[in-house]
mmCIF file of C-alpha atoms and ligand atoms in Angstrom:
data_model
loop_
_atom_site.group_PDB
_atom_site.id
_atom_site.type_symbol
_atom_site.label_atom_id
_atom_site.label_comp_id
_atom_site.label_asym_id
_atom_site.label_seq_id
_atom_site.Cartn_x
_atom_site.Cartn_y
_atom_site.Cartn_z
ATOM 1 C CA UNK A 170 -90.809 -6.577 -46.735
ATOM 2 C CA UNK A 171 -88.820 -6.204 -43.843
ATOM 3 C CA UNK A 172 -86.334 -9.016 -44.697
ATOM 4 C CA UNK A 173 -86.065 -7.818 -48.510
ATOM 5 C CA UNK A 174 -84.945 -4.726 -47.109
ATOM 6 C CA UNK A 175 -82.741 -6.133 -44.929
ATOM 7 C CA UNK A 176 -81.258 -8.676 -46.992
ATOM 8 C CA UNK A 177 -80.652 -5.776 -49.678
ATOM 9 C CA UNK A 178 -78.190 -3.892 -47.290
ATOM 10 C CA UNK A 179 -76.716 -7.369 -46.813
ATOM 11 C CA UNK A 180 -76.408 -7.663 -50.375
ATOM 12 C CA UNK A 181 -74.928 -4.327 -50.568
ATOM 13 C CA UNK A 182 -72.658 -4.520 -47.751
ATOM 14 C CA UNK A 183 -71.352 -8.170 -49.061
ATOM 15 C CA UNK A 184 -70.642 -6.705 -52.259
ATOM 16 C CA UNK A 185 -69.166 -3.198 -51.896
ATOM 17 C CA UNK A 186 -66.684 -4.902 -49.589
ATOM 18 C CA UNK A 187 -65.879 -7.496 -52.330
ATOM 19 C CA UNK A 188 -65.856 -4.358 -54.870
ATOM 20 C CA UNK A 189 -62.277 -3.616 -56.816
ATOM 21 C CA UNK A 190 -62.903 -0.454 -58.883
ATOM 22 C CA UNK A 191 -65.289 2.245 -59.048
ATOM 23 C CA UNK A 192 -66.795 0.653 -62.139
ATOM 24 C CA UNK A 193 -68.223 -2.382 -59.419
ATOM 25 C CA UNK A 194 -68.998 -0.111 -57.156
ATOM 26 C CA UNK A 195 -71.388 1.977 -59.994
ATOM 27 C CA UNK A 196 -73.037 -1.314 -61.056
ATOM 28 C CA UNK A 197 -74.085 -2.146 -57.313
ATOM 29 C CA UNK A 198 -75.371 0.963 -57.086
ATOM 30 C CA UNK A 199 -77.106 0.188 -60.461
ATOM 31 C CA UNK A 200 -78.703 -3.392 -59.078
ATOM 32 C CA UNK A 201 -79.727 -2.326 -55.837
ATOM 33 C CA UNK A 202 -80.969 1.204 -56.229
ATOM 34 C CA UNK A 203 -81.424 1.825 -59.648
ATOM 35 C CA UNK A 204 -84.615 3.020 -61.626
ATOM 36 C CA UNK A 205 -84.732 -0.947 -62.441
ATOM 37 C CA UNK A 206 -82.787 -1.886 -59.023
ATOM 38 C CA UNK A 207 -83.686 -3.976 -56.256
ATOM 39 C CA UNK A 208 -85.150 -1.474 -53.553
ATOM 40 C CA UNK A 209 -87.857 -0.484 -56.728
ATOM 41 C CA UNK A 210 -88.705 -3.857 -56.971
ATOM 42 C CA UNK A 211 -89.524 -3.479 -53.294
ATOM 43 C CA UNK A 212 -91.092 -1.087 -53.122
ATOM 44 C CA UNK A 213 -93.304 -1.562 -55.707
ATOM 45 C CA UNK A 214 -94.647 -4.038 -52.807
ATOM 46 C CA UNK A 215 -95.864 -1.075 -51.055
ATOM 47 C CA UNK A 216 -99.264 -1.055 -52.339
ATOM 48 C CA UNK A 217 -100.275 -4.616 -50.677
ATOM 49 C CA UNK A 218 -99.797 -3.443 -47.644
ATOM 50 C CA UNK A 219 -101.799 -2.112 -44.557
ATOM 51 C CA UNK A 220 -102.715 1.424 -44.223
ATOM 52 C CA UNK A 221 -100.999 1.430 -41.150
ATOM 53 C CA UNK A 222 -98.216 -0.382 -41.845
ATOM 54 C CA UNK A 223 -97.110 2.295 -44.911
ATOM 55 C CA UNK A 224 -95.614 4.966 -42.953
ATOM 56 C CA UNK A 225 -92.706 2.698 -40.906
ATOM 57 C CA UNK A 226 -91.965 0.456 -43.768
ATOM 58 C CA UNK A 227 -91.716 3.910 -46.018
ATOM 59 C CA UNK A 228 -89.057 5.104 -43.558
ATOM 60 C CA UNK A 229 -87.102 1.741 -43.327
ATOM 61 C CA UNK A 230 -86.983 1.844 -46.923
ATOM 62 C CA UNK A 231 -85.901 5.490 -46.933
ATOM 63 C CA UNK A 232 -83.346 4.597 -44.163
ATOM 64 C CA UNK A 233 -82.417 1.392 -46.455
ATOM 65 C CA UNK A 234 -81.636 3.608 -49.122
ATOM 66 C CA UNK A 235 -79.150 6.048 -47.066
ATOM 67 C CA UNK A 236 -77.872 3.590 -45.859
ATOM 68 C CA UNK A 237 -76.047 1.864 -49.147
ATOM 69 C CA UNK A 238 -75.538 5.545 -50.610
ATOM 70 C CA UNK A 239 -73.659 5.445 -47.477
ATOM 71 C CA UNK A 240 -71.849 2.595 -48.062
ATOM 72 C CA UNK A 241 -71.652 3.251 -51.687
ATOM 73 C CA UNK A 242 -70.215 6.738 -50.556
ATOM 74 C CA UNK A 243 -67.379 5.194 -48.323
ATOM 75 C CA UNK A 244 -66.223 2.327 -50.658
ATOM 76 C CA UNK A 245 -65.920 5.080 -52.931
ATOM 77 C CA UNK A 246 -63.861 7.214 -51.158
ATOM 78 C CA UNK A 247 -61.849 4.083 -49.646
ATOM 79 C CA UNK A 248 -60.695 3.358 -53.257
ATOM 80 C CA UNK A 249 -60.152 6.827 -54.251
ATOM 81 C CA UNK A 250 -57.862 6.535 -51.101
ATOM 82 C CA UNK A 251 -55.964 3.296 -52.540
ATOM 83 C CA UNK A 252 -55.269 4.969 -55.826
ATOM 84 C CA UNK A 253 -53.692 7.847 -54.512
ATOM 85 C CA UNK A 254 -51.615 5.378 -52.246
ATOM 86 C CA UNK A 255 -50.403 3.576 -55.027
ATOM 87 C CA UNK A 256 -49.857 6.841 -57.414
ATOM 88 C CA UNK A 257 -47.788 7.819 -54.400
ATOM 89 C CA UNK A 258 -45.497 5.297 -54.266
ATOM 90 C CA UNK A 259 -45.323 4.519 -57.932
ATOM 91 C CA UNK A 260 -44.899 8.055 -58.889
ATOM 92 C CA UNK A 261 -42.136 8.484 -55.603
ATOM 93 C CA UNK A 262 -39.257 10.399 -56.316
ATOM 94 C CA UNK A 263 -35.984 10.046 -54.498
ATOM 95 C CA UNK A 264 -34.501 13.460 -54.142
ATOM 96 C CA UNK A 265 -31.644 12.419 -53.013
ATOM 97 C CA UNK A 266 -30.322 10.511 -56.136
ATOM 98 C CA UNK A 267 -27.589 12.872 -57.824
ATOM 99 C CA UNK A 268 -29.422 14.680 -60.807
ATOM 100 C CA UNK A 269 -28.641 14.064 -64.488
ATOM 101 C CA UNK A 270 -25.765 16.334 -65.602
ATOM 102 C CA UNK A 271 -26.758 18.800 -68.008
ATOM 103 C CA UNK A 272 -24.803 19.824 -70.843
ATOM 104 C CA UNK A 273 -23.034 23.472 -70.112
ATOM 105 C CA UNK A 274 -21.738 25.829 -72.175
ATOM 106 C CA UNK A 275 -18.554 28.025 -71.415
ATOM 107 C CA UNK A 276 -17.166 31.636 -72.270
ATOM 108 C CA UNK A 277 -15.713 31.909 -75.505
ATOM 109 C CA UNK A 278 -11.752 32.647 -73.955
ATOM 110 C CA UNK A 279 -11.557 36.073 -75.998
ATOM 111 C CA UNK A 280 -14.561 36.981 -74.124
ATOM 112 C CA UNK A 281 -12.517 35.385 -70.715
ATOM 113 C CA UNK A 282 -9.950 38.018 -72.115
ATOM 114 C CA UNK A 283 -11.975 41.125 -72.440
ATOM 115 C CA UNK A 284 -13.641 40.741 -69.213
ATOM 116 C CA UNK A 285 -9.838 40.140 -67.485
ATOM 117 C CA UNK A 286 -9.114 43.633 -69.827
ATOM 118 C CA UNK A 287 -12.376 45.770 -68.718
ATOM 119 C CA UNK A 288 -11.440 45.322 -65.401
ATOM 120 C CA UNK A 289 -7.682 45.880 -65.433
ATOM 121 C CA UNK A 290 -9.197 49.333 -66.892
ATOM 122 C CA UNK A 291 -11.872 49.525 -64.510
ATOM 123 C CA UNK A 292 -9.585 49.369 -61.837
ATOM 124 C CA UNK A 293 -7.340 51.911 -63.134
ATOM 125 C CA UNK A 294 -10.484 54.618 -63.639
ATOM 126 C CA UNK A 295 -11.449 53.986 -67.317
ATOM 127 C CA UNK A 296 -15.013 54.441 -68.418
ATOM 128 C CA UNK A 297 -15.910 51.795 -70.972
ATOM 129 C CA UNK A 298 -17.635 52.664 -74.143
ATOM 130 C CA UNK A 299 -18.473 51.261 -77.871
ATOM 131 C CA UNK A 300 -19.641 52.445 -80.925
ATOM 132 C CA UNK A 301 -20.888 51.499 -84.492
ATOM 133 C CA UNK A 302 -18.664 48.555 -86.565
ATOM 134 C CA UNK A 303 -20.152 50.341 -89.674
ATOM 135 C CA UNK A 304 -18.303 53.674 -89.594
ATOM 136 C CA UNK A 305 -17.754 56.733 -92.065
ATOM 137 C CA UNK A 306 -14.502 57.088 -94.133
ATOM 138 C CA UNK A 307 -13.611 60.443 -92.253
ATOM 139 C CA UNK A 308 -14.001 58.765 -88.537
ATOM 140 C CA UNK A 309 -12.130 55.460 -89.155
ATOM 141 C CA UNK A 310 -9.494 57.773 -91.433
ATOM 142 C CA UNK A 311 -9.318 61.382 -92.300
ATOM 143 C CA UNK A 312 -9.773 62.337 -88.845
ATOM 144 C CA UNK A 313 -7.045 60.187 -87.752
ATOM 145 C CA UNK A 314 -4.983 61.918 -89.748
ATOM 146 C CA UNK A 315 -4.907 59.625 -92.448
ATOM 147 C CA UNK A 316 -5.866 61.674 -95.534
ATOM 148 C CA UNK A 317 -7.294 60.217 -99.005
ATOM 149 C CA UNK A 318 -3.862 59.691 -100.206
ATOM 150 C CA UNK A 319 -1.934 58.192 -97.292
ATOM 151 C CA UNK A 320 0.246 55.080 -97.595
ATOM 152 C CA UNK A 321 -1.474 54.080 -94.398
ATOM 153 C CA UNK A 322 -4.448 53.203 -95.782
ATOM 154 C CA UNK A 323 -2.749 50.513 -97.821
ATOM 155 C CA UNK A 324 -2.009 48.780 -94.465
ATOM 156 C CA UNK A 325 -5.473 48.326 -93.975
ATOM 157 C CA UNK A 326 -7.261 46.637 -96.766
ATOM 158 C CA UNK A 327 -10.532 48.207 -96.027
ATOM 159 C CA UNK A 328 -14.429 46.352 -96.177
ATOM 160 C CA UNK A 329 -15.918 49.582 -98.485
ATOM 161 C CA UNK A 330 -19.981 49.868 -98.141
ATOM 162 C CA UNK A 331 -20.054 53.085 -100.437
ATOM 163 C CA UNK A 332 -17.024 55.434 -101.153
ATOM 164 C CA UNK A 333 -17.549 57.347 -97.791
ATOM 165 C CA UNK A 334 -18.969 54.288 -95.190
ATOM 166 C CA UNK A 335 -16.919 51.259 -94.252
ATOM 167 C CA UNK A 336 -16.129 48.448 -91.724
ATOM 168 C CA UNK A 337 -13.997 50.393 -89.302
ATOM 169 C CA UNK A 338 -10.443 48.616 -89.966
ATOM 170 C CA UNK A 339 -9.628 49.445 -86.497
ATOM 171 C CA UNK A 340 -10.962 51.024 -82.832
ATOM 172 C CA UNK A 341 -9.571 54.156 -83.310
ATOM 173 C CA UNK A 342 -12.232 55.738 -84.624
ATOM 174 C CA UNK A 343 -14.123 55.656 -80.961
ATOM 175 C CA UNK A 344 -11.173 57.754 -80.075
ATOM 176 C CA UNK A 345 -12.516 60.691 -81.720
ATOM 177 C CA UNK A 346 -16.037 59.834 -81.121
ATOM 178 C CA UNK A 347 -15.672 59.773 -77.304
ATOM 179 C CA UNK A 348 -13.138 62.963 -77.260
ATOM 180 C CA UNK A 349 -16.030 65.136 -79.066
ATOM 181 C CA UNK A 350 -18.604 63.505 -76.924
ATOM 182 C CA UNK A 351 -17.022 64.339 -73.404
ATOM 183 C CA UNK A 352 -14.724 67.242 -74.587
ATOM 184 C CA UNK A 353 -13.061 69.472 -73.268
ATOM 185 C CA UNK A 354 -13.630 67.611 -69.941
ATOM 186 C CA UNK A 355 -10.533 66.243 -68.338
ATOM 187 C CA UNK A 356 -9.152 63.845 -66.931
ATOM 188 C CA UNK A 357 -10.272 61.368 -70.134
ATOM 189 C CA UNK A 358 -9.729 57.963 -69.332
ATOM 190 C CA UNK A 359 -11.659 55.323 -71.690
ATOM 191 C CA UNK A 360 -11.052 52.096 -73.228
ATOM 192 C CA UNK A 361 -13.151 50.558 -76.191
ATOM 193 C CA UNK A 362 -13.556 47.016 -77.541
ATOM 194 C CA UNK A 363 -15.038 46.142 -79.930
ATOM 195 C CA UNK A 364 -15.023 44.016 -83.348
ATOM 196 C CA UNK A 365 -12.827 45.236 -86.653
ATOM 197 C CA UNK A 366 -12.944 44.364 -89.941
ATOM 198 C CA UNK A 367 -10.285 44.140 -92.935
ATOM 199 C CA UNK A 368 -9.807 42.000 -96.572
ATOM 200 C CA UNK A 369 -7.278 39.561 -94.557
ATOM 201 C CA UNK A 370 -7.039 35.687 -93.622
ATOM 202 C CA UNK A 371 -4.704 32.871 -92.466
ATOM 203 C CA UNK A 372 -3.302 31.403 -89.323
ATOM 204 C CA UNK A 373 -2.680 34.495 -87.880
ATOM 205 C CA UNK A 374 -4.928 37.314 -89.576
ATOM 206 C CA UNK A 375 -8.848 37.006 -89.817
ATOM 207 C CA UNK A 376 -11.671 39.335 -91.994
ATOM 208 C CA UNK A 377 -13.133 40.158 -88.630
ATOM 209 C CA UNK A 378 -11.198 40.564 -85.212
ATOM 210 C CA UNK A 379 -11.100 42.382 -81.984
ATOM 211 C CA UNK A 380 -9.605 45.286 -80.794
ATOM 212 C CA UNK A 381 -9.369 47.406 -77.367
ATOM 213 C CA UNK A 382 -8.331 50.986 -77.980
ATOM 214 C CA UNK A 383 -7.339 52.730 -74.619
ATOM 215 C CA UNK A 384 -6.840 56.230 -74.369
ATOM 216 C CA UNK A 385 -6.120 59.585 -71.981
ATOM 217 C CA UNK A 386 -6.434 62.971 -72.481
ATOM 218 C CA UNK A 387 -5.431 65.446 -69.285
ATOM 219 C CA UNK A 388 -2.895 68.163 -69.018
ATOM 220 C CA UNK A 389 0.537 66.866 -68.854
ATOM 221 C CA UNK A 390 -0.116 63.181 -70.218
ATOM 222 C CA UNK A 391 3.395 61.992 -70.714
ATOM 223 C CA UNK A 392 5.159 58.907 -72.225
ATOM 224 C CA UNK A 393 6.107 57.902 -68.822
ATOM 225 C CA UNK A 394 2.001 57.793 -67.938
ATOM 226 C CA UNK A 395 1.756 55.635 -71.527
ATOM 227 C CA UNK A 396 4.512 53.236 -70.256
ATOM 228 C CA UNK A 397 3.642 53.107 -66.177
ATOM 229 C CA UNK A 398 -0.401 52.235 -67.502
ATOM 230 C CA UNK A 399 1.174 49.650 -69.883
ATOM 231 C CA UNK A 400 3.131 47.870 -67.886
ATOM 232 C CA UNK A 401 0.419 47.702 -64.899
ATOM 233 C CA UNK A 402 -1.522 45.808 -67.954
ATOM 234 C CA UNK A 403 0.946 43.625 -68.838
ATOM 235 C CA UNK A 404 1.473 42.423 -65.291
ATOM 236 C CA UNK A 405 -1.800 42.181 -64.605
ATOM 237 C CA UNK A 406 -2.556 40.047 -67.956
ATOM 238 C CA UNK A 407 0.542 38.137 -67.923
ATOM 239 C CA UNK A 408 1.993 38.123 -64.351
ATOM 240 C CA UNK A 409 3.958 39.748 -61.778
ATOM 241 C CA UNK A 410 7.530 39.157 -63.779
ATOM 242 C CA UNK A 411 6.669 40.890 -67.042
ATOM 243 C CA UNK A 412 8.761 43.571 -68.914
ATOM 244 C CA UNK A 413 7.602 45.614 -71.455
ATOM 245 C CA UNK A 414 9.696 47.819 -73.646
ATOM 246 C CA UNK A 415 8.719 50.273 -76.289
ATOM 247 C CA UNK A 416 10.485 50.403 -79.736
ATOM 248 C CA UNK A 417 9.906 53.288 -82.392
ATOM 249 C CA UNK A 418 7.342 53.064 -84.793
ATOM 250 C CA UNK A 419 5.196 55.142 -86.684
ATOM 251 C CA UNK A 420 1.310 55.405 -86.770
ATOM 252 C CA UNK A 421 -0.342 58.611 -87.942
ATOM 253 C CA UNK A 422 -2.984 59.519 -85.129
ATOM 254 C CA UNK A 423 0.066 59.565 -82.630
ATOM 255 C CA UNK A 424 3.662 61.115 -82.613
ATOM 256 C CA UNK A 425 5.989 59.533 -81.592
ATOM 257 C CA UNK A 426 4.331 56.209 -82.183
ATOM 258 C CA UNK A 427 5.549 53.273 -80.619
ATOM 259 C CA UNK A 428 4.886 49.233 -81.313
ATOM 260 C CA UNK A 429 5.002 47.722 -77.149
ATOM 261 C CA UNK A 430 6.893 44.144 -76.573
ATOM 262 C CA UNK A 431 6.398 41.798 -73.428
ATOM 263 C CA UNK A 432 8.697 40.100 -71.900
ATOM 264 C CA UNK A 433 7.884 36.385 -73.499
ATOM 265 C CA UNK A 434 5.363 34.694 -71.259
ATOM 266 C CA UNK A 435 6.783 30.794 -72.326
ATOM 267 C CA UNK A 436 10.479 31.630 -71.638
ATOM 268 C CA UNK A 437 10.845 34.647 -70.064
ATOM 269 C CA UNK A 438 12.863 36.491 -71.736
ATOM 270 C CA UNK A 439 15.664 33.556 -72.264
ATOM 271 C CA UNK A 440 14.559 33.258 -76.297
ATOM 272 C CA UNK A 441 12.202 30.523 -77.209
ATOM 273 C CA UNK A 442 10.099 28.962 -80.688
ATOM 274 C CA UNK A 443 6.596 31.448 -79.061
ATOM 275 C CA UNK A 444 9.291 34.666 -79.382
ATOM 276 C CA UNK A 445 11.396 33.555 -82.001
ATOM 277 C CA UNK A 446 14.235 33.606 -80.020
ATOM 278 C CA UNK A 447 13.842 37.384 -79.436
ATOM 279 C CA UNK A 448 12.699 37.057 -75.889
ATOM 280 C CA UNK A 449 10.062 39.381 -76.741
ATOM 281 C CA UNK A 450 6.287 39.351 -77.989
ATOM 282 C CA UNK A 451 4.829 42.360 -79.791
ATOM 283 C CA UNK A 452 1.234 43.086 -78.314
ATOM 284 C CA UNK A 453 0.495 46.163 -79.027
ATOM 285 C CA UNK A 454 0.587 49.598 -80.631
ATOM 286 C CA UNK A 455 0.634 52.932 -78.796
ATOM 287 C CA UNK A 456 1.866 56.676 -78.763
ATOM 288 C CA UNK A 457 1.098 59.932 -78.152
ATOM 289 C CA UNK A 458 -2.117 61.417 -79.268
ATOM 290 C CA UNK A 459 -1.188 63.474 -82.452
ATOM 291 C CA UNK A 460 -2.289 67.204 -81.940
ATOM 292 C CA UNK A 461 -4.208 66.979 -84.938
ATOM 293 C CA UNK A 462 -6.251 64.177 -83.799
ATOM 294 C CA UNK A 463 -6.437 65.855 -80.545
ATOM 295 C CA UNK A 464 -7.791 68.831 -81.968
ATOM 296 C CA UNK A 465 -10.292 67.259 -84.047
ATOM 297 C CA UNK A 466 -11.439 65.681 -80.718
ATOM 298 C CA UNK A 467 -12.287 69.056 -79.436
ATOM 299 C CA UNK A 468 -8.759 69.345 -77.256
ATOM 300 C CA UNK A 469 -6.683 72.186 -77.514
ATOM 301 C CA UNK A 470 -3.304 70.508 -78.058
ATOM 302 C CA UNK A 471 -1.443 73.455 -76.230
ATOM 303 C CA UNK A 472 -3.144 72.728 -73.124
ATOM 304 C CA UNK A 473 -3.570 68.961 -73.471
ATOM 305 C CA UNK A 474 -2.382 65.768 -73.914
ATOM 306 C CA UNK A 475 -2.799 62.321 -74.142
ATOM 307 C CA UNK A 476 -2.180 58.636 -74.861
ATOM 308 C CA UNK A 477 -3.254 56.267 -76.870
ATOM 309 C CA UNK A 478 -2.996 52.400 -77.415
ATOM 310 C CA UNK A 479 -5.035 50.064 -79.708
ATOM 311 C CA UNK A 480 -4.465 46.473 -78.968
ATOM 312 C CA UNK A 481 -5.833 42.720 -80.468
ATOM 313 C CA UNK A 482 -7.562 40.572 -78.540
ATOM 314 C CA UNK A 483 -6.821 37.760 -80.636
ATOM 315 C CA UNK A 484 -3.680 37.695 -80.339
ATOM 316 C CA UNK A 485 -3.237 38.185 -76.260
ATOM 317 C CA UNK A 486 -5.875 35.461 -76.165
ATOM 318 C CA UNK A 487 -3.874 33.172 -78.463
ATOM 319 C CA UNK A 488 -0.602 33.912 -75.867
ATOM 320 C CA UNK A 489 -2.605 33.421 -73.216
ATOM 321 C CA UNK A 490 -4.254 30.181 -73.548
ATOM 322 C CA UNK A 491 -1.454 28.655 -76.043
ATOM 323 C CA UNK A 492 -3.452 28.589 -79.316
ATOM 324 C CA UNK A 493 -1.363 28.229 -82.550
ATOM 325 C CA UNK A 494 -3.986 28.727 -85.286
ATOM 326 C CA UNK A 495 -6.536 31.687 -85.003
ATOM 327 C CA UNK A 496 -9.293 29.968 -87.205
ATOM 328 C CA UNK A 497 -9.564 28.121 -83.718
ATOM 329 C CA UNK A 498 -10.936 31.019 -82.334
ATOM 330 C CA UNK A 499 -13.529 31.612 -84.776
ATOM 331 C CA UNK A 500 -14.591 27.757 -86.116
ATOM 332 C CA UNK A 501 -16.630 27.058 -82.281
ATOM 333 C CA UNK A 502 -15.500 23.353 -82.349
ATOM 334 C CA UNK A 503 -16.572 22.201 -79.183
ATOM 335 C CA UNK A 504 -13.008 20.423 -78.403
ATOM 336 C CA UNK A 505 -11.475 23.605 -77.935
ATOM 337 C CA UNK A 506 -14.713 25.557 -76.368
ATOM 338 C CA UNK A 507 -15.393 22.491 -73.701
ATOM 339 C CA UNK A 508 -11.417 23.221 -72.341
ATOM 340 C CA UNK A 509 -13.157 26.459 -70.982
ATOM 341 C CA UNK A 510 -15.789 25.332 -68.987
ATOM 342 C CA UNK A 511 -15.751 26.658 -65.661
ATOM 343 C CA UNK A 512 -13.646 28.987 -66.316
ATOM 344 C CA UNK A 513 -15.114 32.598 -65.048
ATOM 345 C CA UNK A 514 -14.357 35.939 -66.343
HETATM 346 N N1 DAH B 834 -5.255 51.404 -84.805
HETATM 347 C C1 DAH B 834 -4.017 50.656 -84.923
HETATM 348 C C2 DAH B 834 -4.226 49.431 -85.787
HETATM 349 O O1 DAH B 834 -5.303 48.887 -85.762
HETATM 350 C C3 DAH B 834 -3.514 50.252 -83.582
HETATM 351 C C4 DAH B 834 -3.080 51.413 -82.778
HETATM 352 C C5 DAH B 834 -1.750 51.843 -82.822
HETATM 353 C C6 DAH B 834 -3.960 52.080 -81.973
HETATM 354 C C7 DAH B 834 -1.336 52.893 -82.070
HETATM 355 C C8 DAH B 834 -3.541 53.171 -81.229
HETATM 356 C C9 DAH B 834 -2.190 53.569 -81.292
HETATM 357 O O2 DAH B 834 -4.369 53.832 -80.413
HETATM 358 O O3 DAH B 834 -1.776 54.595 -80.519
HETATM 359 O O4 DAH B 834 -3.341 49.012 -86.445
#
């Protein structure tokens, strides 16, 4: 009995270190120590022997048993070992191989432009506010001074929701809304963007747009302040060189009204195709705060006054970055959006 016992851990060590998988390992375990295994087939010997001779062979065969759990235990662990090894080096990464580019997306360039606006404004002292694209007929209008009847409103083929509410045709609005919000608190300084609507489309006119209106109320706001603010603007915007003049014009939420020209950013003033030969691009709109409009702001117009400039973003964005049709702006074909990439506001 002895032998058998000894010749089973043989057995077990012969074949454990011949074993490949954990499957081989299980069916050793199986043979030699299993219900039906080899150590109960020994064992089953137990009753032919001598009283006295029970109690050591009982302990070798205990100690038998241990000892290929044992072995069982370590072969197991051994290959456990080897398949982590080999996980680990088919599974290896190598960080240092460059990564796979992934596709990025860039700022739209009016957005480019509004951020290069907000902070020309910022830096001057504005506060920056917005308000609702779905206005009523007496904010985006009447008190702008443009009554029911005014030829003005032809100018602006209005988006009507209902007789009274409509798609503001223009920033202005936020020009009374921020005067009675902050009113009669001086000095005002404020720009708004934001989108406008009106009944309009080709190359260079679309149903929706954007504008920035800018605007200061103190006490003795002057033409000069209008001009000095503008041209800081343009220079920032367009460079050091610019020129800007101011020719007549006539809105009716500002007297005297005035329409504002750049010197032309392609030719510089020589005359070129961009200026039409003028030397000159129109950017914007401006003037004086009517007292009217003032008034309806909650600004006494004998003790105040102010400026006031509404401007599209389209258009400086078309100068800007060269862009000839301003469905380009709007269609999101990647040609044009991928030439921004990496470009930061
Ligand atoms: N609201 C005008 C428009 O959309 C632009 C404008 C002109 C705004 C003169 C102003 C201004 O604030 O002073 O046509």
């Amino acid at each position: 009995m002895e032998e058998r016992l000894a010749a089973l851990l043989a057995t077990a060590r012969q074949r454990l270190a011949a074993a490949r998988s954990e499957d081989e390992v299980r069916q050793v375990q199986v043979d030699l120590l299993g219900r039906k295994g080899e150590l109960t087939a020994i064992l089953r010997g137990m009753g032919a022997l001598a009283e006295s001779e029970r109690p050591r062979l009982g302990k070798l065969a205990n100690e038998t048993r241990e000892a290929v759990e044992a072995l069982v235990a370590g072969k197991q662990a051994e290959l456990a070992r080897g398949a982590l090894d080999r996980r680990l080096v088919e599974e290896a990464i190598d960080v240092t191989l460059p990564g796979k580019p992934l596709p990025s997306g860039s700022l739209h360039p009016i957005t480019l432009v509004l951020e290069e606006l907000k902070d020309v404004f910022l830096g001057m002292g504005y506060d920056i506010a917005e308000g609702p694209e779905v206005e009523t007929d007496w904010y985006n209008f009447e008190a702008l001074n443009i009554p029911k009847d005014h030829p003005a409103r032809e100018m602006q083929d209005t988006f009507f929701i209902t007789d009274e509410i409509l798609l503001r045709t223009h920033t202005s609005p936020m020009q009374i809304r921020y005067m009675q919000r902050v009113a009669p608190e001086v000095p005002l300084r404020a720009v708004f963007p934001g989108h406008v609507y009106r009944r309009d489309e080709d190359a260079t006119h679309s149903p929706m747009f954007t504008q920035l209106e800018i605007l200061a109320v103190d006490r003795n706001i002057s033409m000069g302040d209008l001009k000095g603010t503008l041209l800081t603007f343009a220079r920032q915007l367009f460079g050091p060189d610019r020129q800007i003049r101011l020719r007549p014009s006539y809105f009716p939420f500002t007297e005297p009204s005035a329409e504002v020209d750049v010197s032309c950013i392609f030719c510089n003033g020589a005359g070129c195709r961009a200026c039409k030969g003028t030397g000159w691009l129109e950017i914007l709109g401006a003037g004086m705060v009517h007292p009217r409009v003032l008034a309806t702001g909650g600004y006494d117009p004998e003790k105040y006054s102010g400026f006031a400039a509404g401007l599209g973003l389209e258009r400086i964005t078309m100068l800007k970055y060269g862009f000839s049709d301003m469905r380009d702006l709007f269609t999101n074909d990647l040609r044009v959006l991928s030439q921004f990439k990496g470009v930061r506001a």
